[in-house]
PDB file of C-alpha atoms in Angstrom:
ATOM      1  CA  UNK A   1      30.916  -7.044  66.071  1.00  0.00           C
ATOM      2  CA  UNK A   2      30.523  -5.057  69.256  1.00  0.00           C
ATOM      3  CA  UNK A   3      33.822  -3.297  68.628  1.00  0.00           C
ATOM      4  CA  UNK A   4      32.750  -2.443  65.085  1.00  0.00           C
ATOM      5  CA  UNK A   5      29.689  -0.755  66.585  1.00  0.00           C
ATOM      6  CA  UNK A   6      31.726   1.072  69.247  1.00  0.00           C
ATOM      7  CA  UNK A   7      34.484   2.129  66.860  1.00  0.00           C
ATOM      8  CA  UNK A   8      32.105   3.501  64.246  1.00  0.00           C
ATOM      9  CA  UNK A   9      30.414   5.609  66.910  1.00  0.00           C
ATOM     10  CA  UNK A  10      33.548   7.194  68.418  1.00  0.00           C
ATOM     11  CA  UNK A  11      33.809  10.962  67.977  1.00  0.00           C
ATOM     12  CA  UNK A  12      37.443  10.500  67.019  1.00  0.00           C
ATOM     13  CA  UNK A  13      36.470   8.235  64.078  1.00  0.00           C
ATOM     14  CA  UNK A  14      36.776  10.258  60.890  1.00  0.00           C
ATOM     15  CA  UNK A  15      35.147   9.269  57.605  1.00  0.00           C
ATOM     16  CA  UNK A  16      38.369   7.561  56.519  1.00  0.00           C
ATOM     17  CA  UNK A  17      38.515   5.554  59.758  1.00  0.00           C
ATOM     18  CA  UNK A  18      34.850   4.560  59.494  1.00  0.00           C
ATOM     19  CA  UNK A  19      35.497   3.518  55.899  1.00  0.00           C
ATOM     20  CA  UNK A  20      38.324   1.270  57.142  1.00  0.00           C
ATOM     21  CA  UNK A  21      36.001  -0.282  59.733  1.00  0.00           C
ATOM     22  CA  UNK A  22      33.518  -1.119  56.966  1.00  0.00           C
ATOM     23  CA  UNK A  23      36.285  -2.701  54.925  1.00  0.00           C
ATOM     24  CA  UNK A  24      37.173  -4.835  57.962  1.00  0.00           C
ATOM     25  CA  UNK A  25      33.527  -5.885  58.250  1.00  0.00           C
ATOM     26  CA  UNK A  26      33.625  -6.964  54.629  1.00  0.00           C
ATOM     27  CA  UNK A  27      36.490  -9.306  55.421  1.00  0.00           C
ATOM     28  CA  UNK A  28      35.021 -10.555  58.706  1.00  0.00           C
ATOM     29  CA  UNK A  29      31.520 -11.416  57.499  1.00  0.00           C
ATOM     30  CA  UNK A  30      31.660 -14.172  54.916  1.00  0.00           C
ATOM     31  CA  UNK A  31      30.472 -17.743  54.549  1.00  0.00           C
ATOM     32  CA  UNK A  32      28.859 -19.050  57.718  1.00  0.00           C
ATOM     33  CA  UNK A  33      29.674 -15.803  59.500  1.00  0.00           C
ATOM     34  CA  UNK A  34      27.575 -13.638  57.195  1.00  0.00           C
ATOM     35  CA  UNK A  35      24.532 -13.998  59.411  1.00  0.00           C
ATOM     36  CA  UNK A  36      26.471 -12.295  62.248  1.00  0.00           C
ATOM     37  CA  UNK A  37      26.766  -9.242  60.034  1.00  0.00           C
ATOM     38  CA  UNK A  38      23.026  -8.687  60.278  1.00  0.00           C
ATOM     39  CA  UNK A  39      23.703  -6.974  63.626  1.00  0.00           C
ATOM     40  CA  UNK A  40      25.412  -4.064  61.849  1.00  0.00           C
ATOM     41  CA  UNK A  41      22.656  -3.482  59.266  1.00  0.00           C
ATOM     42  CA  UNK A  42      21.248  -0.411  61.078  1.00  0.00           C
ATOM     43  CA  UNK A  43      24.761   1.046  61.397  1.00  0.00           C
ATOM     44  CA  UNK A  44      25.484   0.607  57.684  1.00  0.00           C
ATOM     45  CA  UNK A  45      22.096   1.975  56.714  1.00  0.00           C
ATOM     46  CA  UNK A  46      22.813   5.169  58.710  1.00  0.00           C
ATOM     47  CA  UNK A  47      26.034   5.604  56.749  1.00  0.00           C
ATOM     48  CA  UNK A  48      24.119   5.477  53.471  1.00  0.00           C
ATOM     49  CA  UNK A  49      21.408   7.890  54.649  1.00  0.00           C
ATOM     50  CA  UNK A  50      24.069  10.351  55.836  1.00  0.00           C
ATOM     51  CA  UNK A  51      25.816  10.262  52.460  1.00  0.00           C
ATOM     52  CA  UNK A  52      22.541  10.697  50.609  1.00  0.00           C
ATOM     53  CA  UNK A  53      21.877  13.856  52.633  1.00  0.00           C
ATOM     54  CA  UNK A  54      25.432  15.150  51.938  1.00  0.00           C
ATOM     55  CA  UNK A  55      26.036  13.784  48.449  1.00  0.00           C
ATOM     56  CA  UNK A  56      28.587  16.486  47.617  1.00  0.00           C
ATOM     57  CA  UNK A  57      30.958  15.111  50.276  1.00  0.00           C
ATOM     58  CA  UNK A  58      33.004  12.570  48.305  1.00  0.00           C
ATOM     59  CA  UNK A  59      34.518  10.968  51.437  1.00  0.00           C
ATOM     60  CA  UNK A  60      31.068  10.273  52.878  1.00  0.00           C
ATOM     61  CA  UNK A  61      29.947   8.901  49.509  1.00  0.00           C
ATOM     62  CA  UNK A  62      33.001   6.587  49.361  1.00  0.00           C
ATOM     63  CA  UNK A  63      32.143   5.412  52.879  1.00  0.00           C
ATOM     64  CA  UNK A  64      28.534   4.797  51.820  1.00  0.00           C
ATOM     65  CA  UNK A  65      29.714   2.932  48.720  1.00  0.00           C
ATOM     66  CA  UNK A  66      31.676   0.492  50.890  1.00  0.00           C
ATOM     67  CA  UNK A  67      28.632   0.148  53.160  1.00  0.00           C
ATOM     68  CA  UNK A  68      26.346  -0.495  50.180  1.00  0.00           C
ATOM     69  CA  UNK A  69      28.642  -3.182  48.798  1.00  0.00           C
ATOM     70  CA  UNK A  70      28.618  -4.938  52.172  1.00  0.00           C
ATOM     71  CA  UNK A  71      24.848  -4.584  52.565  1.00  0.00           C
ATOM     72  CA  UNK A  72      24.194  -6.128  49.167  1.00  0.00           C
ATOM     73  CA  UNK A  73      26.400  -9.030  50.228  1.00  0.00           C
ATOM     74  CA  UNK A  74      24.645  -9.389  53.599  1.00  0.00           C
ATOM     75  CA  UNK A  75      21.208  -9.247  51.969  1.00  0.00           C
ATOM     76  CA  UNK A  76      21.774 -12.849  50.891  1.00  0.00           C
ATOM     77  CA  UNK A  77      22.463 -14.013  54.443  1.00  0.00           C
ATOM     78  CA  UNK A  78      18.880 -14.054  55.632  1.00  0.00           C
ATOM     79  CA  UNK A  79      15.485 -13.522  54.014  1.00  0.00           C
ATOM     80  CA  UNK A  80      14.589 -10.997  56.733  1.00  0.00           C
ATOM     81  CA  UNK A  81      17.539  -8.797  55.792  1.00  0.00           C
ATOM     82  CA  UNK A  82      15.847  -7.960  52.492  1.00  0.00           C
ATOM     83  CA  UNK A  83      12.978  -6.169  54.280  1.00  0.00           C
ATOM     84  CA  UNK A  84      15.397  -3.950  56.220  1.00  0.00           C
ATOM     85  CA  UNK A  85      17.259  -2.582  53.213  1.00  0.00           C
ATOM     86  CA  UNK A  86      14.732  -0.170  51.730  1.00  0.00           C
ATOM     87  CA  UNK A  87      17.106   2.826  52.172  1.00  0.00           C
ATOM     88  CA  UNK A  88      19.794   0.986  50.218  1.00  0.00           C
ATOM     89  CA  UNK A  89      17.552   0.140  47.278  1.00  0.00           C
ATOM     90  CA  UNK A  90      16.198   3.704  47.279  1.00  0.00           C
ATOM     91  CA  UNK A  91      19.708   5.125  46.930  1.00  0.00           C
ATOM     92  CA  UNK A  92      20.769   2.644  44.273  1.00  0.00           C
ATOM     93  CA  UNK A  93      17.612   3.263  42.284  1.00  0.00           C
ATOM     94  CA  UNK A  94      17.787   7.052  42.546  1.00  0.00           C
ATOM     95  CA  UNK A  95      18.621   8.029  38.962  1.00  0.00           C
ATOM     96  CA  UNK A  96      18.488  11.751  39.798  1.00  0.00           C
ATOM     97  CA  UNK A  97      21.209  11.945  42.460  1.00  0.00           C
ATOM     98  CA  UNK A  98      23.375   9.043  41.227  1.00  0.00           C
ATOM     99  CA  UNK A  99      25.615   9.487  44.261  1.00  0.00           C
ATOM    100  CA  UNK A 100      27.908   6.582  43.280  1.00  0.00           C
ATOM    101  CA  UNK A 101      28.016   7.139  39.534  1.00  0.00           C
ATOM    102  CA  UNK A 102      28.092  10.902  38.994  1.00  0.00           C
ATOM    103  CA  UNK A 103      31.074  12.425  37.213  1.00  0.00           C
ATOM    104  CA  UNK A 104      32.307  14.401  40.221  1.00  0.00           C
ATOM    105  CA  UNK A 105      32.544  11.345  42.453  1.00  0.00           C
ATOM    106  CA  UNK A 106      34.098   9.106  39.791  1.00  0.00           C
ATOM    107  CA  UNK A 107      36.794  11.636  38.896  1.00  0.00           C
ATOM    108  CA  UNK A 108      37.842  12.074  42.552  1.00  0.00           C
ATOM    109  CA  UNK A 109      37.387   8.465  43.733  1.00  0.00           C
ATOM    110  CA  UNK A 110      40.375   6.489  44.994  1.00  0.00           C
ATOM    111  CA  UNK A 111      41.315   3.121  43.551  1.00  0.00           C
ATOM    112  CA  UNK A 112      39.786   1.475  46.607  1.00  0.00           C
ATOM    113  CA  UNK A 113      36.478   3.245  45.971  1.00  0.00           C
ATOM    114  CA  UNK A 114      36.500   2.296  42.288  1.00  0.00           C
ATOM    115  CA  UNK A 115      37.153  -1.341  43.231  1.00  0.00           C
ATOM    116  CA  UNK A 116      34.196  -1.173  45.629  1.00  0.00           C
ATOM    117  CA  UNK A 117      32.102   0.228  42.790  1.00  0.00           C
ATOM    118  CA  UNK A 118      33.094  -2.720  40.561  1.00  0.00           C
ATOM    119  CA  UNK A 119      32.129  -5.130  43.356  1.00  0.00           C
ATOM    120  CA  UNK A 120      28.805  -3.398  43.902  1.00  0.00           C
ATOM    121  CA  UNK A 121      27.860  -3.411  40.207  1.00  0.00           C
ATOM    122  CA  UNK A 122      28.886  -7.050  39.869  1.00  0.00           C
ATOM    123  CA  UNK A 123      26.630  -8.094  42.758  1.00  0.00           C
ATOM    124  CA  UNK A 124      23.720  -5.972  41.518  1.00  0.00           C
ATOM    125  CA  UNK A 125      23.849  -7.410  38.001  1.00  0.00           C
ATOM    126  CA  UNK A 126      24.342 -11.025  39.115  1.00  0.00           C
ATOM    127  CA  UNK A 127      22.144 -11.161  42.210  1.00  0.00           C
ATOM    128  CA  UNK A 128      19.717  -8.217  42.228  1.00  0.00           C
ATOM    129  CA  UNK A 129      18.999  -7.142  38.613  1.00  0.00           C
ATOM    130  CA  UNK A 130      15.340  -6.582  39.514  1.00  0.00           C
ATOM    131  CA  UNK A 131      16.342  -3.822  41.949  1.00  0.00           C
ATOM    132  CA  UNK A 132      17.586  -1.526  39.192  1.00  0.00           C
ATOM    133  CA  UNK A 133      15.340   0.467  36.919  1.00  0.00           C
ATOM    134  CA  UNK A 134      16.318   0.734  33.259  1.00  0.00           C
ATOM    135  CA  UNK A 135      17.485   4.303  33.816  1.00  0.00           C
ATOM    136  CA  UNK A 136      19.547   3.610  36.942  1.00  0.00           C
ATOM    137  CA  UNK A 137      21.028   0.489  35.311  1.00  0.00           C
ATOM    138  CA  UNK A 138      22.230   2.692  32.455  1.00  0.00           C
ATOM    139  CA  UNK A 139      24.193   4.884  34.875  1.00  0.00           C
ATOM    140  CA  UNK A 140      25.813   1.838  36.469  1.00  0.00           C
ATOM    141  CA  UNK A 141      26.781   0.500  33.030  1.00  0.00           C
ATOM    142  CA  UNK A 142      28.372   3.897  32.269  1.00  0.00           C
ATOM    143  CA  UNK A 143      30.286   3.662  35.534  1.00  0.00           C
ATOM    144  CA  UNK A 144      31.494   0.178  34.579  1.00  0.00           C
ATOM    145  CA  UNK A 145      33.025   1.654  31.438  1.00  0.00           C
ATOM    146  CA  UNK A 146      34.709   4.316  33.561  1.00  0.00           C
ATOM    147  CA  UNK A 147      36.333   1.850  35.983  1.00  0.00           C
ATOM    148  CA  UNK A 148      37.489  -0.270  33.037  1.00  0.00           C
ATOM    149  CA  UNK A 149      39.393   2.629  31.514  1.00  0.00           C
ATOM    150  CA  UNK A 150      40.612   4.760  34.444  1.00  0.00           C
ATOM    151  CA  UNK A 151      42.805   4.433  37.510  1.00  0.00           C
ATOM    152  CA  UNK A 152      45.903   2.358  38.086  1.00  0.00           C
ATOM    153  CA  UNK A 153      46.682  -0.976  36.476  1.00  0.00           C
ATOM    154  CA  UNK A 154      45.609  -2.855  39.641  1.00  0.00           C
ATOM    155  CA  UNK A 155      42.239  -1.107  39.697  1.00  0.00           C
ATOM    156  CA  UNK A 156      41.587  -1.652  35.986  1.00  0.00           C
ATOM    157  CA  UNK A 157      42.585  -5.313  36.251  1.00  0.00           C
ATOM    158  CA  UNK A 158      40.092  -5.714  39.100  1.00  0.00           C
ATOM    159  CA  UNK A 159      37.379  -4.110  36.958  1.00  0.00           C
ATOM    160  CA  UNK A 160      38.162  -6.294  33.924  1.00  0.00           C
ATOM    161  CA  UNK A 161      38.000  -9.454  36.048  1.00  0.00           C
ATOM    162  CA  UNK A 162      34.695  -8.260  37.500  1.00  0.00           C
ATOM    163  CA  UNK A 163      33.164  -7.708  34.057  1.00  0.00           C
ATOM    164  CA  UNK A 164      34.394 -11.073  32.818  1.00  0.00           C
ATOM    165  CA  UNK A 165      32.684 -12.724  35.798  1.00  0.00           C
ATOM    166  CA  UNK A 166      29.435 -10.947  34.957  1.00  0.00           C
ATOM    167  CA  UNK A 167      29.643 -11.940  31.285  1.00  0.00           C
ATOM    168  CA  UNK A 168      30.328 -15.563  32.259  1.00  0.00           C
ATOM    169  CA  UNK A 169      26.968 -15.815  34.035  1.00  0.00           C
ATOM    170  CA  UNK A 170      23.631 -16.713  32.464  1.00  0.00           C
ATOM    171  CA  UNK A 171      22.495 -13.869  30.232  1.00  0.00           C
ATOM    172  CA  UNK A 172      26.026 -12.532  29.858  1.00  0.00           C
ATOM    173  CA  UNK A 173      25.539 -11.864  26.157  1.00  0.00           C
ATOM    174  CA  UNK A 174      22.678  -9.426  26.805  1.00  0.00           C
ATOM    175  CA  UNK A 175      24.722  -7.610  29.452  1.00  0.00           C
ATOM    176  CA  UNK A 176      27.630  -7.431  27.001  1.00  0.00           C
ATOM    177  CA  UNK A 177      25.443  -5.693  24.432  1.00  0.00           C
ATOM    178  CA  UNK A 178      24.293  -3.116  27.009  1.00  0.00           C
ATOM    179  CA  UNK A 179      27.876  -2.429  28.073  1.00  0.00           C
ATOM    180  CA  UNK A 180      29.015  -2.170  24.442  1.00  0.00           C
ATOM    181  CA  UNK A 181      26.367   0.477  23.760  1.00  0.00           C
ATOM    182  CA  UNK A 182      27.685   2.556  26.676  1.00  0.00           C
ATOM    183  CA  UNK A 183      31.236   1.952  25.464  1.00  0.00           C
ATOM    184  CA  UNK A 184      30.246   3.287  22.031  1.00  0.00           C
ATOM    185  CA  UNK A 185      29.008   6.516  23.586  1.00  0.00           C
ATOM    186  CA  UNK A 186      32.251   6.841  25.542  1.00  0.00           C
ATOM    187  CA  UNK A 187      34.384   5.964  22.508  1.00  0.00           C
ATOM    188  CA  UNK A 188      32.883   8.829  20.499  1.00  0.00           C
ATOM    189  CA  UNK A 189      34.557  11.290  22.860  1.00  0.00           C
ATOM    190  CA  UNK A 190      38.016   9.764  22.400  1.00  0.00           C
ATOM    191  CA  UNK A 191      40.692  10.877  19.951  1.00  0.00           C
ATOM    192  CA  UNK A 192      44.075   9.470  19.007  1.00  0.00           C
ATOM    193  CA  UNK A 193      46.730  11.425  20.945  1.00  0.00           C
ATOM    194  CA  UNK A 194      48.794  13.701  18.725  1.00  0.00           C
ATOM    195  CA  UNK A 195      52.018  12.073  17.504  1.00  0.00           C
ATOM    196  CA  UNK A 196      50.852   8.806  19.070  1.00  0.00           C
ATOM    197  CA  UNK A 197      53.193   5.822  19.041  1.00  0.00           C
ATOM    198  CA  UNK A 198      52.912   2.483  20.787  1.00  0.00           C
ATOM    199  CA  UNK A 199      56.003   3.327  22.823  1.00  0.00           C
ATOM    200  CA  UNK A 200      54.036   6.129  24.494  1.00  0.00           C
ATOM    201  CA  UNK A 201      51.620   3.688  26.153  1.00  0.00           C
ATOM    202  CA  UNK A 202      51.708   3.919  29.969  1.00  0.00           C
ATOM    203  CA  UNK A 203      53.405   1.107  31.854  1.00  0.00           C
ATOM    204  CA  UNK A 204      51.207  -1.411  33.588  1.00  0.00           C
ATOM    205  CA  UNK A 205      52.069  -0.170  37.050  1.00  0.00           C
ATOM    206  CA  UNK A 206      51.352   3.493  36.298  1.00  0.00           C
ATOM    207  CA  UNK A 207      48.139   5.406  36.757  1.00  0.00           C
ATOM    208  CA  UNK A 208      47.004   6.563  33.343  1.00  0.00           C
ATOM    209  CA  UNK A 209      45.867  10.166  32.901  1.00  0.00           C
ATOM    210  CA  UNK A 210      43.290   9.159  30.337  1.00  0.00           C
ATOM    211  CA  UNK A 211      42.249   6.127  28.307  1.00  0.00           C
ATOM    212  CA  UNK A 212      45.007   5.286  25.820  1.00  0.00           C
ATOM    213  CA  UNK A 213      44.360   3.326  22.598  1.00  0.00           C
ATOM    214  CA  UNK A 214      45.723   0.217  24.294  1.00  0.00           C
ATOM    215  CA  UNK A 215      43.309   0.543  27.224  1.00  0.00           C
ATOM    216  CA  UNK A 216      40.359   1.185  24.908  1.00  0.00           C
ATOM    217  CA  UNK A 217      41.246  -1.879  22.830  1.00  0.00           C
ATOM    218  CA  UNK A 218      41.605  -4.042  25.931  1.00  0.00           C
ATOM    219  CA  UNK A 219      38.225  -2.822  27.151  1.00  0.00           C
ATOM    220  CA  UNK A 220      36.580  -3.713  23.833  1.00  0.00           C
ATOM    221  CA  UNK A 221      38.028  -7.237  24.014  1.00  0.00           C
ATOM    222  CA  UNK A 222      36.889  -7.633  27.633  1.00  0.00           C
ATOM    223  CA  UNK A 223      33.344  -6.541  26.751  1.00  0.00           C
ATOM    224  CA  UNK A 224      33.197  -9.221  24.064  1.00  0.00           C
ATOM    225  CA  UNK A 225      34.585 -11.981  26.312  1.00  0.00           C
ATOM    226  CA  UNK A 226      31.407 -14.034  26.634  1.00  0.00           C
ATOM    227  CA  UNK A 227      32.325 -17.713  27.117  1.00  0.00           C
ATOM    228  CA  UNK A 228      30.221 -20.480  25.564  1.00  0.00           C
ATOM    229  CA  UNK A 229      28.166 -17.920  23.730  1.00  0.00           C
ATOM    230  CA  UNK A 230      25.252 -18.915  21.558  1.00  0.00           C
ATOM    231  CA  UNK A 231      26.164 -18.627  17.828  1.00  0.00           C
ATOM    232  CA  UNK A 232      23.271 -16.270  17.103  1.00  0.00           C
ATOM    233  CA  UNK A 233      24.229 -14.029  20.006  1.00  0.00           C
ATOM    234  CA  UNK A 234      27.876 -14.090  18.924  1.00  0.00           C
ATOM    235  CA  UNK A 235      26.804 -12.910  15.476  1.00  0.00           C
ATOM    236  CA  UNK A 236      24.734 -10.120  17.033  1.00  0.00           C
ATOM    237  CA  UNK A 237      27.692  -8.911  19.084  1.00  0.00           C
ATOM    238  CA  UNK A 238      30.025  -9.120  16.079  1.00  0.00           C
ATOM    239  CA  UNK A 239      27.716  -6.820  14.110  1.00  0.00           C
ATOM    240  CA  UNK A 240      27.227  -4.589  17.166  1.00  0.00           C
ATOM    241  CA  UNK A 241      30.966  -3.839  17.372  1.00  0.00           C
ATOM    242  CA  UNK A 242      31.660  -3.596  13.615  1.00  0.00           C
ATOM    243  CA  UNK A 243      32.097   0.187  13.598  1.00  0.00           C
ATOM    244  CA  UNK A 244      33.381   0.484  17.176  1.00  0.00           C
ATOM    245  CA  UNK A 245      36.238  -1.928  16.464  1.00  0.00           C
ATOM    246  CA  UNK A 246      37.206   0.348  13.551  1.00  0.00           C
ATOM    247  CA  UNK A 247      37.369   3.532  15.634  1.00  0.00           C
ATOM    248  CA  UNK A 248      40.692   5.347  14.998  1.00  0.00           C
ATOM    249  CA  UNK A 249      41.772   4.825  18.626  1.00  0.00           C
ATOM    250  CA  UNK A 250      41.252   1.064  18.293  1.00  0.00           C
ATOM    251  CA  UNK A 251      42.731   0.820  14.791  1.00  0.00           C
ATOM    252  CA  UNK A 252      45.966   2.603  15.698  1.00  0.00           C
ATOM    253  CA  UNK A 253      46.642  -0.071  18.324  1.00  0.00           C
ATOM    254  CA  UNK A 254      45.119  -3.136  16.608  1.00  0.00           C
ATOM    255  CA  UNK A 255      43.964  -2.727  13.013  1.00  0.00           C
ATOM    256  CA  UNK A 256      42.500  -6.249  12.989  1.00  0.00           C
ATOM    257  CA  UNK A 257      40.463  -5.885  16.177  1.00  0.00           C
ATOM    258  CA  UNK A 258      37.127  -6.722  14.542  1.00  0.00           C
ATOM    259  CA  UNK A 259      38.361  -9.822  12.735  1.00  0.00           C
ATOM    260  CA  UNK A 260      40.111 -10.914  15.939  1.00  0.00           C
ATOM    261  CA  UNK A 261      36.813 -10.647  17.859  1.00  0.00           C
ATOM    262  CA  UNK A 262      34.917 -12.524  15.159  1.00  0.00           C
ATOM    263  CA  UNK A 263      37.579 -15.244  15.100  1.00  0.00           C
ATOM    264  CA  UNK A 264      37.345 -15.550  18.894  1.00  0.00           C
ATOM    265  CA  UNK A 265      33.650 -16.356  18.471  1.00  0.00           C
ATOM    266  CA  UNK A 266      34.481 -18.966  15.822  1.00  0.00           C
ATOM    267  CA  UNK A 267      32.538 -17.066  13.143  1.00  0.00           C
ATOM    268  CA  UNK A 268      33.548 -16.717   9.485  1.00  0.00           C
ATOM    269  CA  UNK A 269      34.076 -12.980   8.890  1.00  0.00           C
ATOM    270  CA  UNK A 270      33.296 -13.185   5.166  1.00  0.00           C
ATOM    271  CA  UNK A 271      30.145 -15.154   5.871  1.00  0.00           C
ATOM    272  CA  UNK A 272      28.760 -12.687   8.409  1.00  0.00           C
ATOM    273  CA  UNK A 273      29.391  -9.744   6.069  1.00  0.00           C
ATOM    274  CA  UNK A 274      27.785 -11.526   3.112  1.00  0.00           C
ATOM    275  CA  UNK A 275      24.747 -12.498   5.199  1.00  0.00           C
ATOM    276  CA  UNK A 276      24.131  -9.023   6.589  1.00  0.00           C
ATOM    277  CA  UNK A 277      25.503  -6.702   3.886  1.00  0.00           C
ATOM    278  CA  UNK A 278      22.087  -5.175   3.139  1.00  0.00           C
ATOM    279  CA  UNK A 279      21.453  -4.264   6.784  1.00  0.00           C
ATOM    280  CA  UNK A 280      25.020  -2.934   7.178  1.00  0.00           C
ATOM    281  CA  UNK A 281      24.752  -0.732   4.072  1.00  0.00           C
ATOM    282  CA  UNK A 282      21.316   0.476   5.123  1.00  0.00           C
ATOM    283  CA  UNK A 283      22.795   1.493   8.490  1.00  0.00           C
ATOM    284  CA  UNK A 284      25.609   3.368   6.760  1.00  0.00           C
ATOM    285  CA  UNK A 285      23.252   5.186   4.376  1.00  0.00           C
ATOM    286  CA  UNK A 286      21.046   6.335   7.268  1.00  0.00           C
ATOM    287  CA  UNK A 287      23.960   8.081   9.000  1.00  0.00           C
ATOM    288  CA  UNK A 288      24.518  11.810   8.695  1.00  0.00           C
ATOM    289  CA  UNK A 289      28.125  11.429   7.599  1.00  0.00           C
ATOM    290  CA  UNK A 290      30.757   8.832   6.842  1.00  0.00           C
ATOM    291  CA  UNK A 291      33.263   9.183   9.657  1.00  0.00           C
ATOM    292  CA  UNK A 292      36.617   7.470   9.975  1.00  0.00           C
ATOM    293  CA  UNK A 293      35.180   4.496  11.857  1.00  0.00           C
ATOM    294  CA  UNK A 294      32.750   3.761   9.033  1.00  0.00           C
ATOM    295  CA  UNK A 295      35.417   4.300   6.368  1.00  0.00           C
ATOM    296  CA  UNK A 296      37.721   1.851   8.145  1.00  0.00           C
ATOM    297  CA  UNK A 297      34.899  -0.696   8.438  1.00  0.00           C
ATOM    298  CA  UNK A 298      34.080  -0.380   4.729  1.00  0.00           C
ATOM    299  CA  UNK A 299      37.753  -0.927   3.906  1.00  0.00           C
ATOM    300  CA  UNK A 300      37.742  -4.141   5.994  1.00  0.00           C
ATOM    301  CA  UNK A 301      34.526  -5.386   4.405  1.00  0.00           C
ATOM    302  CA  UNK A 302      35.821  -4.797   0.885  1.00  0.00           C
ATOM    303  CA  UNK A 303      39.080  -6.551   1.743  1.00  0.00           C
ATOM    304  CA  UNK A 304      37.362  -9.566   3.271  1.00  0.00           C
ATOM    305  CA  UNK A 305      34.244  -9.892   1.116  1.00  0.00           C
ATOM    306  CA  UNK A 306      34.684  -7.515  -1.805  1.00  0.00           C
ATOM    307  CA  UNK A 307      32.274  -9.210  -4.146  1.00  0.00           C
ATOM    308  CA  UNK A 308      29.042  -8.724  -2.143  1.00  0.00           C
ATOM    309  CA  UNK A 309      30.097  -5.208  -1.158  1.00  0.00           C
TER     310      UNK A 309
END
């Protein structure tokens, strides 16, 4: 611990080196040793305050992200730690600056930083949901969608595992619905690549230059992976993703995505359409136009339950 303090304070320690020290702290302080990490709270808090003052410096922000992830972890070590972390909660709740979730930082972040962001969001949702305002929570949910669909295979796999852990906890169904709403907003900006074929999908070990239909479909399935879900909640999620699962990008990779999701929940597809056809048709009629997602969904409904449609 003393060397962590000395090393972080050396003039020769660049932002990258300090970041590495923080990563080492994250490994060192765990289990019964977490309480020893309370000695570095002031040091980590200074890192966050420095990044907040220079939020355009992506290296400092990445360093502060690692520090924030460790601080959230250490906050559980001792009840007194909670009272010393006001600067952390102020930064995480600042919906104006969004230093960890703004587009500039996300687009330039390394895989390591994106993994730290997944870890931070996971801990916030599972252990400190009360610390996030509705607005700031929305930005973190948007960032979750970003880490699920960008970066290398290793980074995306880490993000998918993180989301599945969140959805496995109590209240996972409600979190899934919030994430699906942000995914819908993101999905609207996506188009099927010209002359797309399945053979063009990036290999698992490659960094993708943008979300491919395969990655978007995998993300949709991850966001609906709520184990032991209540039947009523499963029905709600099935209706929530009806049009999203019929987006052209999803359909060109898996044209039975919606029925696959419904089957995963153990729900009868025909039954859910028959039970909610009036609400579904009312939703369609209230839209400005019938886009391809809606047309595809109508086709599926007619195929599965043509009589009530």
